[in-house]
PDB file of C-alpha atoms in Angstrom:
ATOM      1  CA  UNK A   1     143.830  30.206  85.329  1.00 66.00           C
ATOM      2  CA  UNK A   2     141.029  29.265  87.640  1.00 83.00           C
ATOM      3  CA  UNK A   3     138.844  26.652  86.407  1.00 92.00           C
ATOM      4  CA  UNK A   4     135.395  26.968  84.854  1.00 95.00           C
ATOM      5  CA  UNK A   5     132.576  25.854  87.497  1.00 96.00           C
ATOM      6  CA  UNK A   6     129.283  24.998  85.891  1.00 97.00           C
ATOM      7  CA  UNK A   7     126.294  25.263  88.234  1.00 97.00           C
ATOM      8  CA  UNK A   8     122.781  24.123  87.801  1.00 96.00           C
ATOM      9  CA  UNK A   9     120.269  26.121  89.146  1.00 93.00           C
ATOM     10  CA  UNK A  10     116.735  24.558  90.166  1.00 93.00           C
ATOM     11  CA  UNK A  11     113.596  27.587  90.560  1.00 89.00           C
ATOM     12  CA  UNK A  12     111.432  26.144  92.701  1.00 90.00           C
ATOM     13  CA  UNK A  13     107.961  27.001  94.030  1.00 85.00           C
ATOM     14  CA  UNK A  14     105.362  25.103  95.776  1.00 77.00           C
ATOM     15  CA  UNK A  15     107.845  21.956  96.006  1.00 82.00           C
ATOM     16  CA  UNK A  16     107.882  21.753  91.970  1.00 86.00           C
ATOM     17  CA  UNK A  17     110.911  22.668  89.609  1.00 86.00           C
ATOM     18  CA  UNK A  18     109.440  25.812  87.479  1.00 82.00           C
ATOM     19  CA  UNK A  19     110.966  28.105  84.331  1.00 66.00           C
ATOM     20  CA  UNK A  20     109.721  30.461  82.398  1.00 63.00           C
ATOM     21  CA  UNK A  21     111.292  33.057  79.959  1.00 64.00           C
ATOM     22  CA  UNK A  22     112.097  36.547  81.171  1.00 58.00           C
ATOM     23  CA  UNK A  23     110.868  35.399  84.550  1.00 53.00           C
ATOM     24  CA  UNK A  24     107.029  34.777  83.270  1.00 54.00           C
ATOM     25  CA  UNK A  25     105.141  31.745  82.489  1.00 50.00           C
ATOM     26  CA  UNK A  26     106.702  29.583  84.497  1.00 61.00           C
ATOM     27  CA  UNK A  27     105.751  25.804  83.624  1.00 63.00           C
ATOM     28  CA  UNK A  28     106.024  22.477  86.725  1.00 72.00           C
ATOM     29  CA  UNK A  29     108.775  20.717  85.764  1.00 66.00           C
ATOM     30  CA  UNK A  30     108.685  18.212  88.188  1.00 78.00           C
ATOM     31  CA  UNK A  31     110.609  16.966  91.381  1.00 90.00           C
ATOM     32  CA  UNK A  32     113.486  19.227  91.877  1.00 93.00           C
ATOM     33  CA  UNK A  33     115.372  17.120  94.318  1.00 95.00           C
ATOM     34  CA  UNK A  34     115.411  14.446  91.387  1.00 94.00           C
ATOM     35  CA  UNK A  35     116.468  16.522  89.138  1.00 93.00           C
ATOM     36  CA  UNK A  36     119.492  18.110  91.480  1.00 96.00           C
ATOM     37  CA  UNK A  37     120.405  14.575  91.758  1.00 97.00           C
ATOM     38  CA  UNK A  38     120.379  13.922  88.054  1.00 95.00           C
ATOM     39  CA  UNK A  39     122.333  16.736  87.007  1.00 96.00           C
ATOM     40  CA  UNK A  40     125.029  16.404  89.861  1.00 96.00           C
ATOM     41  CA  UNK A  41     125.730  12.974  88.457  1.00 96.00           C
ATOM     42  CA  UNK A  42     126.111  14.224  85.093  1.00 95.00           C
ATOM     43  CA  UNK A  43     129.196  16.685  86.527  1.00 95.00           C
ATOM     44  CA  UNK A  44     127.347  20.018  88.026  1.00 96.00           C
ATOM     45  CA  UNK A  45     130.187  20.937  90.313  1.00 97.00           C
ATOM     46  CA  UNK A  46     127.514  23.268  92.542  1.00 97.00           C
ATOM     47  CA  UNK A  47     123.564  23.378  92.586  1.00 98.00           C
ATOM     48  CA  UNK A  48     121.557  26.441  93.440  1.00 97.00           C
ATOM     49  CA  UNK A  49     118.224  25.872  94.639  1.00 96.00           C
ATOM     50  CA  UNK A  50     115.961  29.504  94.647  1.00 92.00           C
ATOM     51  CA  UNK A  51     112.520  29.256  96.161  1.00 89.00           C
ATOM     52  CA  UNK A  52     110.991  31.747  93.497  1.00 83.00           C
ATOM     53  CA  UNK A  53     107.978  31.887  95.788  1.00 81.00           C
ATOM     54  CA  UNK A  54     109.323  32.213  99.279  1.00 75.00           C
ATOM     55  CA  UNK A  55     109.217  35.901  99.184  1.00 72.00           C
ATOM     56  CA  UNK A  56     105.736  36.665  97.562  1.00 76.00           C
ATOM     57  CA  UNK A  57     104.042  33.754 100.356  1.00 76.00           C
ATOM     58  CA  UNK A  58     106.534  35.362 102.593  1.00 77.00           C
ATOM     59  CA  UNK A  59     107.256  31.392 103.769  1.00 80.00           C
ATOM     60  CA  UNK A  60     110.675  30.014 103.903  1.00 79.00           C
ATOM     61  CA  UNK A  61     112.457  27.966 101.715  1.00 80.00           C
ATOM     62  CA  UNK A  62     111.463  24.135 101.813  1.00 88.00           C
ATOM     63  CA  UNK A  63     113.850  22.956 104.402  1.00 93.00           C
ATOM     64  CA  UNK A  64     112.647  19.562 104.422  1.00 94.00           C
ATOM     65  CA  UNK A  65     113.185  19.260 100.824  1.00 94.00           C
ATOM     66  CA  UNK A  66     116.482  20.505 101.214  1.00 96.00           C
ATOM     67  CA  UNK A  67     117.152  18.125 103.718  1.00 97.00           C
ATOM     68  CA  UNK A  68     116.231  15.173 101.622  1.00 96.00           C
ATOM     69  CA  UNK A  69     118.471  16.682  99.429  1.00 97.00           C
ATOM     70  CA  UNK A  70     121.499  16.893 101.153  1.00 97.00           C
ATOM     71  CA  UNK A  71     121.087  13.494 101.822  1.00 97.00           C
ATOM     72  CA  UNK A  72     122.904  11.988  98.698  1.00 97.00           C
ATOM     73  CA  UNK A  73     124.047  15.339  97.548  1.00 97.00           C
ATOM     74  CA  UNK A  74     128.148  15.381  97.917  1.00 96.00           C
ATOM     75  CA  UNK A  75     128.572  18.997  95.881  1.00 97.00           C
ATOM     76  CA  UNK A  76     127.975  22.568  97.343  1.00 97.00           C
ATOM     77  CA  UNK A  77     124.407  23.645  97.401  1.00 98.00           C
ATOM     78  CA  UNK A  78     123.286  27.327  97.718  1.00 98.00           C
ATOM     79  CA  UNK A  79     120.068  27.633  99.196  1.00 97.00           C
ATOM     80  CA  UNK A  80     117.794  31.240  98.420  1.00 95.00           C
ATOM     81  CA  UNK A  81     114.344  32.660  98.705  1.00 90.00           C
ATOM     82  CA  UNK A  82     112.247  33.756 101.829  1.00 88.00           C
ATOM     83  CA  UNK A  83     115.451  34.094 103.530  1.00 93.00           C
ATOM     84  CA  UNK A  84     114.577  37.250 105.937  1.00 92.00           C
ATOM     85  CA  UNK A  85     116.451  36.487 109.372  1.00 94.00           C
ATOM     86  CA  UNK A  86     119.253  34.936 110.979  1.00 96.00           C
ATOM     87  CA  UNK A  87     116.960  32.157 112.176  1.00 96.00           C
ATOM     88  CA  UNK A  88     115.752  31.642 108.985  1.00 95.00           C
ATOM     89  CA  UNK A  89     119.583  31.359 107.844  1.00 96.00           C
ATOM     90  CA  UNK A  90     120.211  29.182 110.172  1.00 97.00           C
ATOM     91  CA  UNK A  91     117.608  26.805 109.493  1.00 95.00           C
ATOM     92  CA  UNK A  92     118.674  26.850 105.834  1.00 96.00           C
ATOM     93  CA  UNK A  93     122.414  26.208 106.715  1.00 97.00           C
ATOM     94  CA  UNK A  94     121.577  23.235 109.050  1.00 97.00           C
ATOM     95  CA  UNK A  95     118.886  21.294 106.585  1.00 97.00           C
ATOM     96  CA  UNK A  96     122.578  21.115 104.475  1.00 97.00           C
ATOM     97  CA  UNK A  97     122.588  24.309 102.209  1.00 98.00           C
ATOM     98  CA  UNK A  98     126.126  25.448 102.042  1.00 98.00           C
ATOM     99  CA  UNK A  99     125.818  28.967 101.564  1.00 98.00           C
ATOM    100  CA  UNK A 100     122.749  31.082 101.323  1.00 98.00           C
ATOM    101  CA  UNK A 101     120.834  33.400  98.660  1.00 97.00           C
ATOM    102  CA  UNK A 102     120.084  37.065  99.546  1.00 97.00           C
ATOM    103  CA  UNK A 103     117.929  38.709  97.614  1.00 94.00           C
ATOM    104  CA  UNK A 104     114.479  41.039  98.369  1.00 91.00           C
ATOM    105  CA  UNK A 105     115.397  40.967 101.909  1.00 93.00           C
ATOM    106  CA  UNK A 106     118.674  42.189 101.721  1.00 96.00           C
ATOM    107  CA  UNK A 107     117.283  45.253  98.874  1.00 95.00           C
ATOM    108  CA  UNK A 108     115.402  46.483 101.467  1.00 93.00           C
ATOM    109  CA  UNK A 109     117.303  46.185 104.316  1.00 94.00           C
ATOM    110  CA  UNK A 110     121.228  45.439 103.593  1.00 95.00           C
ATOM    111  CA  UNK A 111     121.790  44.765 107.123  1.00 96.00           C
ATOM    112  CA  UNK A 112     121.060  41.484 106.727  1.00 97.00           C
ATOM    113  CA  UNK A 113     124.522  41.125 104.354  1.00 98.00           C
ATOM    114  CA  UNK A 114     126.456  42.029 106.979  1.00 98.00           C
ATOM    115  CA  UNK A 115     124.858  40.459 109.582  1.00 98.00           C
ATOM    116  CA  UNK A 116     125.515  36.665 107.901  1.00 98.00           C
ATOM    117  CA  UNK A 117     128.842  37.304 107.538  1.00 98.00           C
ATOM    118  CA  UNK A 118     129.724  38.568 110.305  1.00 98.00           C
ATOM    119  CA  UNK A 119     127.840  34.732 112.122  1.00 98.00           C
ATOM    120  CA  UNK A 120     128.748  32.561 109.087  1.00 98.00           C
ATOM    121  CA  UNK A 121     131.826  34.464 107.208  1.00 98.00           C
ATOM    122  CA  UNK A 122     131.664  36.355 104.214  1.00 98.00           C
ATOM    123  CA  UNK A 123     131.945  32.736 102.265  1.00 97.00           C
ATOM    124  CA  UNK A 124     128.484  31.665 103.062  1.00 97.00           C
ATOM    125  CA  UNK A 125     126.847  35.004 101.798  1.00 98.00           C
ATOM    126  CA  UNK A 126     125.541  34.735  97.665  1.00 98.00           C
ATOM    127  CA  UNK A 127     123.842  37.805  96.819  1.00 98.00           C
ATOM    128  CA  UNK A 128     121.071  37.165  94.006  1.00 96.00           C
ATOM    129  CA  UNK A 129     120.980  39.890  91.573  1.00 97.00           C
ATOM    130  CA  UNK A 130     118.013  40.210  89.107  1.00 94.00           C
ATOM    131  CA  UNK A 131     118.719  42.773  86.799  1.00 95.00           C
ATOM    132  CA  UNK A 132     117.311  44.617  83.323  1.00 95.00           C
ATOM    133  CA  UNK A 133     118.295  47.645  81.541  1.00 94.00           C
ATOM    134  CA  UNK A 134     115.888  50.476  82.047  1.00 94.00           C
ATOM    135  CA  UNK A 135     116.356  53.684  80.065  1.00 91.00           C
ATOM    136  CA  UNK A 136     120.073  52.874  78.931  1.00 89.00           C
ATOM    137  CA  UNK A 137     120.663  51.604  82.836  1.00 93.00           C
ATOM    138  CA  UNK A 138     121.138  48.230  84.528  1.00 96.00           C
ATOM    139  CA  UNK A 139     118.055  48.478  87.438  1.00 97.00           C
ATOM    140  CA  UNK A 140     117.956  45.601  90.538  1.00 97.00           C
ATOM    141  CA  UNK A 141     114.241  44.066  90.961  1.00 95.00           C
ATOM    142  CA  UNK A 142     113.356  42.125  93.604  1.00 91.00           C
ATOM    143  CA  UNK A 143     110.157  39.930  94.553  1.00 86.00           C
ATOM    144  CA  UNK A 144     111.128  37.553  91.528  1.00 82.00           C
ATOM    145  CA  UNK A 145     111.385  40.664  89.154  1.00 83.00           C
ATOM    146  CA  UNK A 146     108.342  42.572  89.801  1.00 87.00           C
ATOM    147  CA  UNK A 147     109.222  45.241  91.842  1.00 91.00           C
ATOM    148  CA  UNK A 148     111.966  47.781  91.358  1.00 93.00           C
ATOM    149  CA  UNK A 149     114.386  48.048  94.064  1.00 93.00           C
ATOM    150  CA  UNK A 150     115.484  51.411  93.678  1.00 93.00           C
ATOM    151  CA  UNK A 151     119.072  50.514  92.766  1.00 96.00           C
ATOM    152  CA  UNK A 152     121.369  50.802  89.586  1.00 97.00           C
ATOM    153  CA  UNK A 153     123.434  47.329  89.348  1.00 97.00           C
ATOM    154  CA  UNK A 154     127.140  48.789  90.206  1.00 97.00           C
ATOM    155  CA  UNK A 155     125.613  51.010  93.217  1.00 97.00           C
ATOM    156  CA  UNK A 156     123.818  47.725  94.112  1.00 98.00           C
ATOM    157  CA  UNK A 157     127.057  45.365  94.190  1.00 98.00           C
ATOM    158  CA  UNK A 158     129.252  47.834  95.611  1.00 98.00           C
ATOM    159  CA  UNK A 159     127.059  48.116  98.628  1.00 97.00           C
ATOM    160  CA  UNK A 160     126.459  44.661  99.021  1.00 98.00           C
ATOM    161  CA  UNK A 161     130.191  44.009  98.509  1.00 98.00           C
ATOM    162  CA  UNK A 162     131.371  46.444 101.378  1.00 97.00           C
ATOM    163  CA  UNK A 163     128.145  44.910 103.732  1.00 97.00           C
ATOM    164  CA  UNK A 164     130.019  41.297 103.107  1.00 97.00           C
ATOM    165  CA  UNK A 165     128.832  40.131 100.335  1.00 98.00           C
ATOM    166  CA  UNK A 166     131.028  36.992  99.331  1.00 98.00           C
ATOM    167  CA  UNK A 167     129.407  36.147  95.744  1.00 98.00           C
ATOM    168  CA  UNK A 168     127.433  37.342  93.250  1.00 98.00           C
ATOM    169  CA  UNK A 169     124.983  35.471  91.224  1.00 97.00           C
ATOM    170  CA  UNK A 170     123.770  37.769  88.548  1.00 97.00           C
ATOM    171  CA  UNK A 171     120.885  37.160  86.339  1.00 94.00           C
ATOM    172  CA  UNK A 172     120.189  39.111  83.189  1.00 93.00           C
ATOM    173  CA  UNK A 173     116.047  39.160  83.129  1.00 91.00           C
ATOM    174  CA  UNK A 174     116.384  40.508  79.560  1.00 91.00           C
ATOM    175  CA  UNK A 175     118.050  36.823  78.895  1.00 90.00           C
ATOM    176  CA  UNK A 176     116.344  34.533  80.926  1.00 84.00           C
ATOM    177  CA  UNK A 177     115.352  31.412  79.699  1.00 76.00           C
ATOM    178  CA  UNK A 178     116.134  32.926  76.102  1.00 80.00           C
ATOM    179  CA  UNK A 179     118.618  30.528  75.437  1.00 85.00           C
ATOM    180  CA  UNK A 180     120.075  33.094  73.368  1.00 88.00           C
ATOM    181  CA  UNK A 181     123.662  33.893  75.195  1.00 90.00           C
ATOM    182  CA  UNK A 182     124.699  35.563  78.267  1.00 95.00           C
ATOM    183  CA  UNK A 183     124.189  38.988  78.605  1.00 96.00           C
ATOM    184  CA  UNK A 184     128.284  39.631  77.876  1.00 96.00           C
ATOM    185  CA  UNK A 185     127.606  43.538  78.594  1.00 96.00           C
ATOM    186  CA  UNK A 186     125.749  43.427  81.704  1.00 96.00           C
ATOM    187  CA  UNK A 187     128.119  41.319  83.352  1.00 97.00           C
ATOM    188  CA  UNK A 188     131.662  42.264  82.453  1.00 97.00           C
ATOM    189  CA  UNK A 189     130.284  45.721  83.602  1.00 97.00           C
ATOM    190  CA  UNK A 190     129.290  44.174  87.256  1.00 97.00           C
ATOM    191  CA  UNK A 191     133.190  42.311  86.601  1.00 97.00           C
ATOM    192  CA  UNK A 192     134.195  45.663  86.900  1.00 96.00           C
ATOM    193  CA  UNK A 193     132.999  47.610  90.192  1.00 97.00           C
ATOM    194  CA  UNK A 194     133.511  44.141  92.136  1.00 97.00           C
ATOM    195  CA  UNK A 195     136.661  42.018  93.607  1.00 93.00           C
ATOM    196  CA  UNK A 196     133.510  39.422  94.312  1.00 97.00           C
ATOM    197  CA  UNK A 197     133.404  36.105  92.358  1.00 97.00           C
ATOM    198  CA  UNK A 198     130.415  36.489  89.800  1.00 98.00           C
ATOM    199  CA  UNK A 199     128.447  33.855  88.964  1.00 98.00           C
ATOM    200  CA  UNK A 200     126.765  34.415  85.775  1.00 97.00           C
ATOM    201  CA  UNK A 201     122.881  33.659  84.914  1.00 94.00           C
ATOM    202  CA  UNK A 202     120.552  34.081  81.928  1.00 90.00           C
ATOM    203  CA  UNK A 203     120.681  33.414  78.212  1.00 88.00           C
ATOM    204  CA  UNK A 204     123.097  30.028  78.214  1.00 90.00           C
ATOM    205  CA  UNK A 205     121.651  27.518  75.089  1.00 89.00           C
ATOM    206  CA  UNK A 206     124.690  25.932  73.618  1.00 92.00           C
ATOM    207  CA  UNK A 207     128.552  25.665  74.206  1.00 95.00           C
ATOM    208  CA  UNK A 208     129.642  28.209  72.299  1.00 96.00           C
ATOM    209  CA  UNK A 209     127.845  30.603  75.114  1.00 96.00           C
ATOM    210  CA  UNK A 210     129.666  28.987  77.833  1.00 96.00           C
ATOM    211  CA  UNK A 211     133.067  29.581  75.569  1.00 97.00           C
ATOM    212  CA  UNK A 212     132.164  33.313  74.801  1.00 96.00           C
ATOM    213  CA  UNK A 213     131.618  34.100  78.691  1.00 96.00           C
ATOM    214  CA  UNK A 214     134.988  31.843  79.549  1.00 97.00           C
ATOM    215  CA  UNK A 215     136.797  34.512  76.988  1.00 96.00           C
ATOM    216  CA  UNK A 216     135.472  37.189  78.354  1.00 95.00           C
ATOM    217  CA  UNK A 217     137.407  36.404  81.803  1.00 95.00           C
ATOM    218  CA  UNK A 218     134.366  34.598  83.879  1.00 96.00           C
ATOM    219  CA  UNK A 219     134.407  31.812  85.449  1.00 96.00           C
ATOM    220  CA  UNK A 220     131.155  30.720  86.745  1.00 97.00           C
ATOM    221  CA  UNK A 221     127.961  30.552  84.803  1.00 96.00           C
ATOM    222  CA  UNK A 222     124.416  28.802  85.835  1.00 95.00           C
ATOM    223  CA  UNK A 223     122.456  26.746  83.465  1.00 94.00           C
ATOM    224  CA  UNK A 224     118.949  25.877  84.267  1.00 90.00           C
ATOM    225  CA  UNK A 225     116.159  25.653  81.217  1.00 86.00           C
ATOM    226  CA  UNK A 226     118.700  24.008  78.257  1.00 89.00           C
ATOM    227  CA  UNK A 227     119.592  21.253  81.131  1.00 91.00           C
ATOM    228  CA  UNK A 228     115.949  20.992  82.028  1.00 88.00           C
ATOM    229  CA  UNK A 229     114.612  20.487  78.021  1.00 87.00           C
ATOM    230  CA  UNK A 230     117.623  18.034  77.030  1.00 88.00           C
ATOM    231  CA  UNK A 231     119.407  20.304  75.236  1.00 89.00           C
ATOM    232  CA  UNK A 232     122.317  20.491  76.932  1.00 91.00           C
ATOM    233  CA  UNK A 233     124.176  17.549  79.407  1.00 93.00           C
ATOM    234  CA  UNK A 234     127.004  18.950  82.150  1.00 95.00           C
ATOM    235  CA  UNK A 235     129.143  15.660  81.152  1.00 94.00           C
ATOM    236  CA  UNK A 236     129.069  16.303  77.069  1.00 94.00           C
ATOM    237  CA  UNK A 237     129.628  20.237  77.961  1.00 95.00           C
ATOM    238  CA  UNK A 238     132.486  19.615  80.312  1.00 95.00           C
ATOM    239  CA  UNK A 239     134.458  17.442  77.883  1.00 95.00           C
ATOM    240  CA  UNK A 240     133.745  19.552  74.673  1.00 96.00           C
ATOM    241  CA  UNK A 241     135.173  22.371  76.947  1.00 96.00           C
ATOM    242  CA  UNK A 242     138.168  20.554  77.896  1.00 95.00           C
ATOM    243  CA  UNK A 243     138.764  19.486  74.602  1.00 95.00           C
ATOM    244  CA  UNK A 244     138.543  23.156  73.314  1.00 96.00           C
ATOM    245  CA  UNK A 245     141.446  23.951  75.862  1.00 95.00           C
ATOM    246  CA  UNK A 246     139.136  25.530  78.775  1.00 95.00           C
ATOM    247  CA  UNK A 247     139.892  24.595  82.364  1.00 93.00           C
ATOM    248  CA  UNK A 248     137.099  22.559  83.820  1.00 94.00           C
ATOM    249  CA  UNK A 249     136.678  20.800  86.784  1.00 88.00           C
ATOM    250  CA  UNK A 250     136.869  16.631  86.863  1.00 75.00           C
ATOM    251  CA  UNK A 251     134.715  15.823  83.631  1.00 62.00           C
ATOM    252  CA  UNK A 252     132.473  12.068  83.819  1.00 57.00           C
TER     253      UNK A 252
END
């Protein structure tokens, strides 16, 4: 069985950790390249770092941040937001992100998919999915959630899987920053229509989330505002895991 990987994920905008609920209100919570650090000590085995206002400014992400970053950073790190070109991938990919984040871009013009992976291999390509049900369906937004992209999920992440896509990272808007569980229906139906690794997003508050979405067959999930309010420490989750018989990576 392949083991769990717990990722932190740090929204960013304007050089300032942010989170909100349901992707509105979003509140400065500080330095995110301290708080990368902080929570790759405690065990994070990847960070993602998303530029929530790259697109709207239509600037790129912070590469010098990113740099400074990568600096003392020895875990993977996927970069996203305002990514539009190749040039702007490649700027990403040598400030030290390992992969990248596609998201508004690549709604509107899934070229860009393909065109990655075909330069950087199918490895470096994550494919951000924001996602709601609308009218008994799953719909893709893009531009941080406010516009929709025209898309049902499965039609999305087949298309994206056949352009290259080689990850998902899906977040349930109905869940975010809920804390009230992952949105187990939303995502074992995207488990379905793609071979892609998932990574799941939205909803996570305790343990017994991460263990409900381990049962369920996943085997990545993000956690972003119970790590940023205390609630929740990657070291005391990772050996609680272990202990309940989950594969996890190294624990500290």
């Amino acid at each position: 069985m392949l083991k769990a990987r717990l990722i932190a994920c740090l929204d960013v905008r304007w050089g300032q950790t942010v989170k909100g609920v349901n992707f509105l209100g979003l509140r400065d919570l500080g330095d995110p390249v301290e708080r990368a650090l902080s929570y790759a000590r405690d065990g994070a085995d990847e960070i993602v770092w998303l530029d929530v206002q790259a697109t709207l400014d239509q600037a790129q992400p912070r590469a010098d941040l990113i740099r400074r970053l990568r600096k003392s950073l020895a875990i993977p790190l996927t970069v996203g937001g305002g990514i539009r070109t190749l040039r702007d991938v490649e700027t990403v990919l040598e400030a030290g992100a390992d992969k990248v984040s596609l998201n508004s871009h690549a709604l509107a013009d899934p070229k860009i998919i393909e065109a990655v992976a075909r330069r950087w291999g199918s490895q470096c390509v994550v494919v951000a999915v924001d996602a709601r049900r609308v009218d008994g369906q799953f719909r893709v937004y893009s531009h941080g959630g406010r516009v929709d992209a025209g898309w049902e999920l499965t039609d999305w992440l087949r298309t994206s899987e056949t352009a290259g896509c080689g990850e998902f990272l899906i977040t349930s808007m109905d869940q975010d920053g809920r804390q009230q569980g992952y949105d187990l229906p939303m995502l074992n139906r995207a488990r379905e229509v793609t071979q892609r690794p998932i990574i799941c997003s939205g909803g996570a508050g305790q343990i017994d989330d991460i263990a409900r979405l381990l049962d369920q067959g996943h085997r990545a999930c993000l956690l972003a505002s119970t790590l940023h309010e205390g609630r929740m420490h990657l070291g005391d989750v990772k050996r609680e895991l272990f202990e309940r018989g989950y594969p996890v990576r190294e624990t500290r």
